[in-house]
Amino acid sequence: MSYQPNDPRFVPQAAAPALSLPQRGMRTGAHGLSIPAGAAVTDPHAQQAQQAQQETELAQRYELLKRLGVSTAAGEGFDELARDMAEQAGFLYGFVNLFLEEQTFVGLHQPPAGSGYVIVGRTMSRDHGWCPEVVARRKALPLHDVHASPRFSGNHVVDAVGIRSYFGAPLIHEGGTVLGTVCLIDPEKRSLSDARRIRDITINSGAQVMDRIAPAPVRR
């Protein structure tokens, strides 16, 4: 059962789905991207425990966002932070991503329509992409070339959006709750020599997002 907040501001907003691309060996999923055909079924007991943990974490995120007065709707301020992060790094796509029922991009920067690049929507399955890894590990994940590691190159969003590089950092409240991530993706791989700079940009951008979400009290 999904956690349902009482305040309608905290229900993820409907958005146009991400563009779905046909791929060999894939079947279309419900969220615009694709799910590997013939994926292994998780042990039922482990799956139930994982779902219970996710529901607890989801409830904690909603409670914290409500207490802080933060809406889960897309916002111009978060879009600006996503754009600034992408421009600093030289990436095509930038996201401020809250982990709710779905990954919810309250901040989004991407190429304009008609540019020839994939135009993504404001939501994505909570299991897709590399941001779930960032949330689980609670620290930045720099992938200068996603194909350099078999563990990450098999992610189905690689082909769906044509990603070659990913950099993400977690959004962690001082109380310990992980609200989501900031991340960058691009169809071009990056050099190892530039990876530290880009990683630092995502970490600094995550700190800016948290300053906006939960500003530090003014000391008198």
JSON list of N, CA, C and O in Angstrom, two decimals, residues 16-56:
[
{"chain": "A", "resi": 16, "resn": "ALA", "atom": "N", "xyz": [3.95, 14.63, -18.44]},
{"chain": "A", "resi": 16, "resn": "ALA", "atom": "CA", "xyz": [4.08, 13.89, -19.67]},
{"chain": "A", "resi": 16, "resn": "ALA", "atom": "C", "xyz": [5.14, 12.81, -19.50]},
{"chain": "A", "resi": 16, "resn": "ALA", "atom": "O", "xyz": [6.18, 13.05, -18.91]},
{"chain": "A", "resi": 17, "resn": "PRO", "atom": "N", "xyz": [4.87, 11.58, -19.97]},
{"chain": "A", "resi": 17, "resn": "PRO", "atom": "CA", "xyz": [5.84, 10.51, -19.78]},
{"chain": "A", "resi": 17, "resn": "PRO", "atom": "C", "xyz": [7.09, 10.73, -20.61]},
{"chain": "A", "resi": 17, "resn": "PRO", "atom": "O", "xyz": [7.07, 11.42, -21.61]},
{"chain": "A", "resi": 18, "resn": "ALA", "atom": "N", "xyz": [8.18, 10.12, -20.17]},
{"chain": "A", "resi": 18, "resn": "ALA", "atom": "CA", "xyz": [9.41, 10.18, -20.94]},
{"chain": "A", "resi": 18, "resn": "ALA", "atom": "C", "xyz": [9.21, 9.43, -22.25]},
{"chain": "A", "resi": 18, "resn": "ALA", "atom": "O", "xyz": [8.43, 8.51, -22.36]},
{"chain": "A", "resi": 19, "resn": "LEU", "atom": "N", "xyz": [9.95, 9.86, -23.25]},
{"chain": "A", "resi": 19, "resn": "LEU", "atom": "CA", "xyz": [9.87, 9.22, -24.55]},
{"chain": "A", "resi": 19, "resn": "LEU", "atom": "C", "xyz": [10.35, 7.78, -24.45]},
{"chain": "A", "resi": 19, "resn": "LEU", "atom": "O", "xyz": [11.40, 7.50, -23.87]},
{"chain": "A", "resi": 20, "resn": "SER", "atom": "N", "xyz": [9.58, 6.84, -24.99]},
{"chain": "A", "resi": 20, "resn": "SER", "atom": "CA", "xyz": [9.96, 5.44, -24.98]},
{"chain": "A", "resi": 20, "resn": "SER", "atom": "C", "xyz": [10.55, 5.08, -26.33]},
{"chain": "A", "resi": 20, "resn": "SER", "atom": "O", "xyz": [9.98, 5.39, -27.37]},
{"chain": "A", "resi": 21, "resn": "LEU", "atom": "N", "xyz": [11.71, 4.44, -26.32]},
{"chain": "A", "resi": 21, "resn": "LEU", "atom": "CA", "xyz": [12.38, 4.05, -27.55]},
{"chain": "A", "resi": 21, "resn": "LEU", "atom": "C", "xyz": [12.34, 2.54, -27.70]},
{"chain": "A", "resi": 21, "resn": "LEU", "atom": "O", "xyz": [12.60, 1.81, -26.74]},
{"chain": "A", "resi": 22, "resn": "PRO", "atom": "N", "xyz": [12.03, 2.01, -28.90]},
{"chain": "A", "resi": 22, "resn": "PRO", "atom": "CA", "xyz": [12.05, 0.57, -29.08]},
{"chain": "A", "resi": 22, "resn": "PRO", "atom": "C", "xyz": [13.47, 0.03, -28.97]},
{"chain": "A", "resi": 22, "resn": "PRO", "atom": "O", "xyz": [14.41, 0.62, -29.48]},
{"chain": "A", "resi": 23, "resn": "GLN", "atom": "N", "xyz": [13.62, -1.11, -28.28]},
{"chain": "A", "resi": 23, "resn": "GLN", "atom": "CA", "xyz": [14.94, -1.70, -28.10]},
{"chain": "A", "resi": 23, "resn": "GLN", "atom": "C", "xyz": [14.85, -3.21, -28.27]},
{"chain": "A", "resi": 23, "resn": "GLN", "atom": "O", "xyz": [13.85, -3.82, -27.94]},
{"chain": "A", "resi": 24, "resn": "ARG", "atom": "N", "xyz": [15.94, -3.81, -28.74]},
{"chain": "A", "resi": 24, "resn": "ARG", "atom": "CA", "xyz": [15.99, -5.25, -28.88]},
{"chain": "A", "resi": 24, "resn": "ARG", "atom": "C", "xyz": [16.00, -5.90, -27.50]},
{"chain": "A", "resi": 24, "resn": "ARG", "atom": "O", "xyz": [16.72, -5.48, -26.61]},
{"chain": "A", "resi": 25, "resn": "GLY", "atom": "N", "xyz": [15.19, -6.97, -27.33]},
{"chain": "A", "resi": 25, "resn": "GLY", "atom": "CA", "xyz": [15.19, -7.72, -26.08]},
{"chain": "A", "resi": 25, "resn": "GLY", "atom": "C", "xyz": [14.52, -7.00, -24.93]},
{"chain": "A", "resi": 25, "resn": "GLY", "atom": "O", "xyz": [14.71, -7.37, -23.78]},
{"chain": "A", "resi": 26, "resn": "MET", "atom": "N", "xyz": [13.73, -5.97, -25.20]},
{"chain": "A", "resi": 26, "resn": "MET", "atom": "CA", "xyz": [13.08, -5.22, -24.14]},
{"chain": "A", "resi": 26, "resn": "MET", "atom": "C", "xyz": [11.57, -5.25, -24.36]},
{"chain": "A", "resi": 26, "resn": "MET", "atom": "O", "xyz": [11.10, -5.39, -25.48]},
{"chain": "A", "resi": 27, "resn": "ARG", "atom": "N", "xyz": [10.83, -5.07, -23.27]},
{"chain": "A", "resi": 27, "resn": "ARG", "atom": "CA", "xyz": [9.40, -4.83, -23.38]},
{"chain": "A", "resi": 27, "resn": "ARG", "atom": "C", "xyz": [9.08, -3.52, -22.70]},
{"chain": "A", "resi": 27, "resn": "ARG", "atom": "O", "xyz": [9.69, -3.16, -21.69]},
{"chain": "A", "resi": 28, "resn": "THR", "atom": "N", "xyz": [8.13, -2.78, -23.23]},
{"chain": "A", "resi": 28, "resn": "THR", "atom": "CA", "xyz": [7.85, -1.44, -22.72]},
{"chain": "A", "resi": 28, "resn": "THR", "atom": "C", "xyz": [7.28, -1.50, -21.33]},
{"chain": "A", "resi": 28, "resn": "THR", "atom": "O", "xyz": [6.38, -2.29, -21.05]},
{"chain": "A", "resi": 29, "resn": "GLY", "atom": "N", "xyz": [7.78, -0.63, -20.45]},
{"chain": "A", "resi": 29, "resn": "GLY", "atom": "CA", "xyz": [7.28, -0.53, -19.09]},
{"chain": "A", "resi": 29, "resn": "GLY", "atom": "C", "xyz": [6.21, 0.53, -18.98]},
{"chain": "A", "resi": 29, "resn": "GLY", "atom": "O", "xyz": [5.86, 1.19, -19.95]},
{"chain": "A", "resi": 30, "resn": "ALA", "atom": "N", "xyz": [5.71, 0.74, -17.78]},
{"chain": "A", "resi": 30, "resn": "ALA", "atom": "CA", "xyz": [4.59, 1.65, -17.56]},
{"chain": "A", "resi": 30, "resn": "ALA", "atom": "C", "xyz": [5.04, 3.09, -17.40]},
{"chain": "A", "resi": 30, "resn": "ALA", "atom": "O", "xyz": [4.21, 3.98, -17.33]},
{"chain": "A", "resi": 31, "resn": "HIS", "atom": "N", "xyz": [6.35, 3.35, -17.36]},
{"chain": "A", "resi": 31, "resn": "HIS", "atom": "CA", "xyz": [6.81, 4.69, -17.05]},
{"chain": "A", "resi": 31, "resn": "HIS", "atom": "C", "xyz": [7.59, 5.32, -18.19]},
{"chain": "A", "resi": 31, "resn": "HIS", "atom": "O", "xyz": [8.37, 6.23, -18.00]},
{"chain": "A", "resi": 32, "resn": "GLY", "atom": "N", "xyz": [7.41, 4.81, -19.43]},
{"chain": "A", "resi": 32, "resn": "GLY", "atom": "CA", "xyz": [8.02, 5.45, -20.58]},
{"chain": "A", "resi": 32, "resn": "GLY", "atom": "C", "xyz": [9.35, 4.85, -20.95]},
{"chain": "A", "resi": 32, "resn": "GLY", "atom": "O", "xyz": [9.68, 4.82, -22.12]},
{"chain": "A", "resi": 33, "resn": "LEU", "atom": "N", "xyz": [10.15, 4.35, -20.00]},
{"chain": "A", "resi": 33, "resn": "LEU", "atom": "CA", "xyz": [11.38, 3.67, -20.33]},
{"chain": "A", "resi": 33, "resn": "LEU", "atom": "C", "xyz": [11.07, 2.18, -20.47]},
{"chain": "A", "resi": 33, "resn": "LEU", "atom": "O", "xyz": [9.95, 1.81, -20.74]},
{"chain": "A", "resi": 34, "resn": "SER", "atom": "N", "xyz": [12.06, 1.31, -20.35]},
{"chain": "A", "resi": 34, "resn": "SER", "atom": "CA", "xyz": [11.83, -0.09, -20.63]},
{"chain": "A", "resi": 34, "resn": "SER", "atom": "C", "xyz": [12.35, -1.00, -19.54]},
{"chain": "A", "resi": 34, "resn": "SER", "atom": "O", "xyz": [13.26, -0.64, -18.80]},
{"chain": "A", "resi": 35, "resn": "ILE", "atom": "N", "xyz": [11.77, -2.18, -19.45]},
{"chain": "A", "resi": 35, "resn": "ILE", "atom": "CA", "xyz": [12.13, -3.17, -18.45]},
{"chain": "A", "resi": 35, "resn": "ILE", "atom": "C", "xyz": [12.74, -4.36, -19.18]},
{"chain": "A", "resi": 35, "resn": "ILE", "atom": "O", "xyz": [12.20, -4.82, -20.19]},
{"chain": "A", "resi": 36, "resn": "PRO", "atom": "N", "xyz": [13.87, -4.89, -18.72]},
{"chain": "A", "resi": 36, "resn": "PRO", "atom": "CA", "xyz": [14.48, -6.04, -19.39]},
{"chain": "A", "resi": 36, "resn": "PRO", "atom": "C", "xyz": [13.52, -7.22, -19.45]},
{"chain": "A", "resi": 36, "resn": "PRO", "atom": "O", "xyz": [12.90, -7.57, -18.46]},
{"chain": "A", "resi": 37, "resn": "ALA", "atom": "N", "xyz": [13.42, -7.83, -20.63]},
{"chain": "A", "resi": 37, "resn": "ALA", "atom": "CA", "xyz": [12.57, -9.01, -20.77]},
{"chain": "A", "resi": 37, "resn": "ALA", "atom": "C", "xyz": [13.19, -10.17, -20.01]},
{"chain": "A", "resi": 37, "resn": "ALA", "atom": "O", "xyz": [14.39, -10.37, -20.01]},
{"chain": "A", "resi": 38, "resn": "GLY", "atom": "N", "xyz": [12.34, -10.96, -19.34]},
{"chain": "A", "resi": 38, "resn": "GLY", "atom": "CA", "xyz": [12.81, -12.13, -18.64]},
{"chain": "A", "resi": 38, "resn": "GLY", "atom": "C", "xyz": [13.62, -11.84, -17.40]},
{"chain": "A", "resi": 38, "resn": "GLY", "atom": "O", "xyz": [14.49, -12.62, -17.00]},
{"chain": "A", "resi": 39, "resn": "ALA", "atom": "N", "xyz": [13.37, -10.69, -16.75]},
{"chain": "A", "resi": 39, "resn": "ALA", "atom": "CA", "xyz": [14.11, -10.34, -15.53]},
{"chain": "A", "resi": 39, "resn": "ALA", "atom": "C", "xyz": [13.81, -11.35, -14.43]},
{"chain": "A", "resi": 39, "resn": "ALA", "atom": "O", "xyz": [12.71, -11.87, -14.32]},
{"chain": "A", "resi": 40, "resn": "ALA", "atom": "N", "xyz": [14.81, -11.65, -13.60]},
{"chain": "A", "resi": 40, "resn": "ALA", "atom": "CA", "xyz": [14.65, -12.62, -12.53]},
{"chain": "A", "resi": 40, "resn": "ALA", "atom": "C", "xyz": [13.66, -12.12, -11.49]},
{"chain": "A", "resi": 40, "resn": "ALA", "atom": "O", "xyz": [13.61, -10.94, -11.18]},
{"chain": "A", "resi": 41, "resn": "VAL", "atom": "N", "xyz": [12.87, -13.03, -10.91]},
{"chain": "A", "resi": 41, "resn": "VAL", "atom": "CA", "xyz": [11.90, -12.69, -9.88]},
{"chain": "A", "resi": 41, "resn": "VAL", "atom": "C", "xyz": [12.59, -12.69, -8.52]},
{"chain": "A", "resi": 41, "resn": "VAL", "atom": "O", "xyz": [13.28, -13.64, -8.17]},
{"chain": "A", "resi": 42, "resn": "THR", "atom": "N", "xyz": [12.40, -11.64, -7.75]},
{"chain": "A", "resi": 42, "resn": "THR", "atom": "CA", "xyz": [13.02, -11.53, -6.44]},
{"chain": "A", "resi": 42, "resn": "THR", "atom": "C", "xyz": [12.35, -12.49, -5.46]},
{"chain": "A", "resi": 42, "resn": "THR", "atom": "O", "xyz": [11.15, -12.77, -5.56]},
{"chain": "A", "resi": 43, "resn": "ASP", "atom": "N", "xyz": [13.11, -13.01, -4.49]},
{"chain": "A", "resi": 43, "resn": "ASP", "atom": "CA", "xyz": [12.54, -13.85, -3.44]},
{"chain": "A", "resi": 43, "resn": "ASP", "atom": "C", "xyz": [11.39, -13.12, -2.76]},
{"chain": "A", "resi": 43, "resn": "ASP", "atom": "O", "xyz": [11.54, -11.96, -2.36]},
{"chain": "A", "resi": 44, "resn": "PRO", "atom": "N", "xyz": [10.22, -13.75, -2.62]},
{"chain": "A", "resi": 44, "resn": "PRO", "atom": "CA", "xyz": [9.04, -13.05, -2.08]},
{"chain": "A", "resi": 44, "resn": "PRO", "atom": "C", "xyz": [9.26, -12.44, -0.70]},
{"chain": "A", "resi": 44, "resn": "PRO", "atom": "O", "xyz": [8.82, -11.33, -0.44]},
{"chain": "A", "resi": 45, "resn": "HIS", "atom": "N", "xyz": [9.95, -13.14, 0.19]},
{"chain": "A", "resi": 45, "resn": "HIS", "atom": "CA", "xyz": [10.17, -12.62, 1.54]},
{"chain": "A", "resi": 45, "resn": "HIS", "atom": "C", "xyz": [11.09, -11.40, 1.51]},
{"chain": "A", "resi": 45, "resn": "HIS", "atom": "O", "xyz": [10.85, -10.40, 2.18]},
{"chain": "A", "resi": 46, "resn": "ALA", "atom": "N", "xyz": [12.15, -11.48, 0.70]},
{"chain": "A", "resi": 46, "resn": "ALA", "atom": "CA", "xyz": [13.07, -10.35, 0.56]},
{"chain": "A", "resi": 46, "resn": "ALA", "atom": "C", "xyz": [12.36, -9.18, -0.09]},
{"chain": "A", "resi": 46, "resn": "ALA", "atom": "O", "xyz": [12.57, -8.02, 0.28]},
{"chain": "A", "resi": 47, "resn": "GLN", "atom": "N", "xyz": [11.50, -9.47, -1.04]},
{"chain": "A", "resi": 47, "resn": "GLN", "atom": "CA", "xyz": [10.76, -8.42, -1.73]},
{"chain": "A", "resi": 47, "resn": "GLN", "atom": "C", "xyz": [9.80, -7.72, -0.77]},
{"chain": "A", "resi": 47, "resn": "GLN", "atom": "O", "xyz": [9.69, -6.48, -0.80]},
{"chain": "A", "resi": 48, "resn": "GLN", "atom": "N", "xyz": [9.14, -8.48, 0.09]},
{"chain": "A", "resi": 48, "resn": "GLN", "atom": "CA", "xyz": [8.23, -7.89, 1.07]},
{"chain": "A", "resi": 48, "resn": "GLN", "atom": "C", "xyz": [8.97, -7.01, 2.06]},
{"chain": "A", "resi": 48, "resn": "GLN", "atom": "O", "xyz": [8.52, -5.92, 2.42]},
{"chain": "A", "resi": 49, "resn": "ALA", "atom": "N", "xyz": [10.15, -7.48, 2.52]},
{"chain": "A", "resi": 49, "resn": "ALA", "atom": "CA", "xyz": [10.94, -6.69, 3.46]},
{"chain": "A", "resi": 49, "resn": "ALA", "atom": "C", "xyz": [11.43, -5.41, 2.81]},
{"chain": "A", "resi": 49, "resn": "ALA", "atom": "O", "xyz": [11.41, -4.33, 3.43]},
{"chain": "A", "resi": 50, "resn": "GLN", "atom": "N", "xyz": [11.85, -5.51, 1.55]},
{"chain": "A", "resi": 50, "resn": "GLN", "atom": "CA", "xyz": [12.32, -4.33, 0.84]},
{"chain": "A", "resi": 50, "resn": "GLN", "atom": "C", "xyz": [11.19, -3.33, 0.64]},
{"chain": "A", "resi": 50, "resn": "GLN", "atom": "O", "xyz": [11.37, -2.12, 0.81]},
{"chain": "A", "resi": 51, "resn": "GLN", "atom": "N", "xyz": [10.00, -3.83, 0.29]},
{"chain": "A", "resi": 51, "resn": "GLN", "atom": "CA", "xyz": [8.85, -2.95, 0.09]},
{"chain": "A", "resi": 51, "resn": "GLN", "atom": "C", "xyz": [8.46, -2.26, 1.38]},
{"chain": "A", "resi": 51, "resn": "GLN", "atom": "O", "xyz": [8.15, -1.06, 1.39]},
{"chain": "A", "resi": 52, "resn": "ALA", "atom": "N", "xyz": [8.50, -2.99, 2.50]},
{"chain": "A", "resi": 52, "resn": "ALA", "atom": "CA", "xyz": [8.16, -2.39, 3.80]},
{"chain": "A", "resi": 52, "resn": "ALA", "atom": "C", "xyz": [9.15, -1.28, 4.15]},
{"chain": "A", "resi": 52, "resn": "ALA", "atom": "O", "xyz": [8.76, -0.21, 4.64]},
{"chain": "A", "resi": 53, "resn": "GLN", "atom": "N", "xyz": [10.43, -1.52, 3.88]},
{"chain": "A", "resi": 53, "resn": "GLN", "atom": "CA", "xyz": [11.44, -0.50, 4.15]},
{"chain": "A", "resi": 53, "resn": "GLN", "atom": "C", "xyz": [11.22, 0.73, 3.27]},
{"chain": "A", "resi": 53, "resn": "GLN", "atom": "O", "xyz": [11.34, 1.87, 3.73]},
{"chain": "A", "resi": 54, "resn": "GLN", "atom": "N", "xyz": [10.92, 0.50, 2.00]},
{"chain": "A", "resi": 54, "resn": "GLN", "atom": "CA", "xyz": [10.68, 1.62, 1.09]},
{"chain": "A", "resi": 54, "resn": "GLN", "atom": "C", "xyz": [9.47, 2.43, 1.52]},
{"chain": "A", "resi": 54, "resn": "GLN", "atom": "O", "xyz": [9.49, 3.67, 1.43]},
{"chain": "A", "resi": 55, "resn": "GLU", "atom": "N", "xyz": [8.42, 1.76, 2.00]},
{"chain": "A", "resi": 55, "resn": "GLU", "atom": "CA", "xyz": [7.23, 2.48, 2.45]},
{"chain": "A", "resi": 55, "resn": "GLU", "atom": "C", "xyz": [7.53, 3.32, 3.68]},
{"chain": "A", "resi": 55, "resn": "GLU", "atom": "O", "xyz": [7.05, 4.44, 3.82]},
{"chain": "A", "resi": 56, "resn": "THR", "atom": "N", "xyz": [8.35, 2.77, 4.59]},
{"chain": "A", "resi": 56, "resn": "THR", "atom": "CA", "xyz": [8.74, 3.53, 5.78]},
{"chain": "A", "resi": 56, "resn": "THR", "atom": "C", "xyz": [9.54, 4.76, 5.39]},
{"chain": "A", "resi": 56, "resn": "THR", "atom": "O", "xyz": [9.30, 5.86, 5.89]}
]
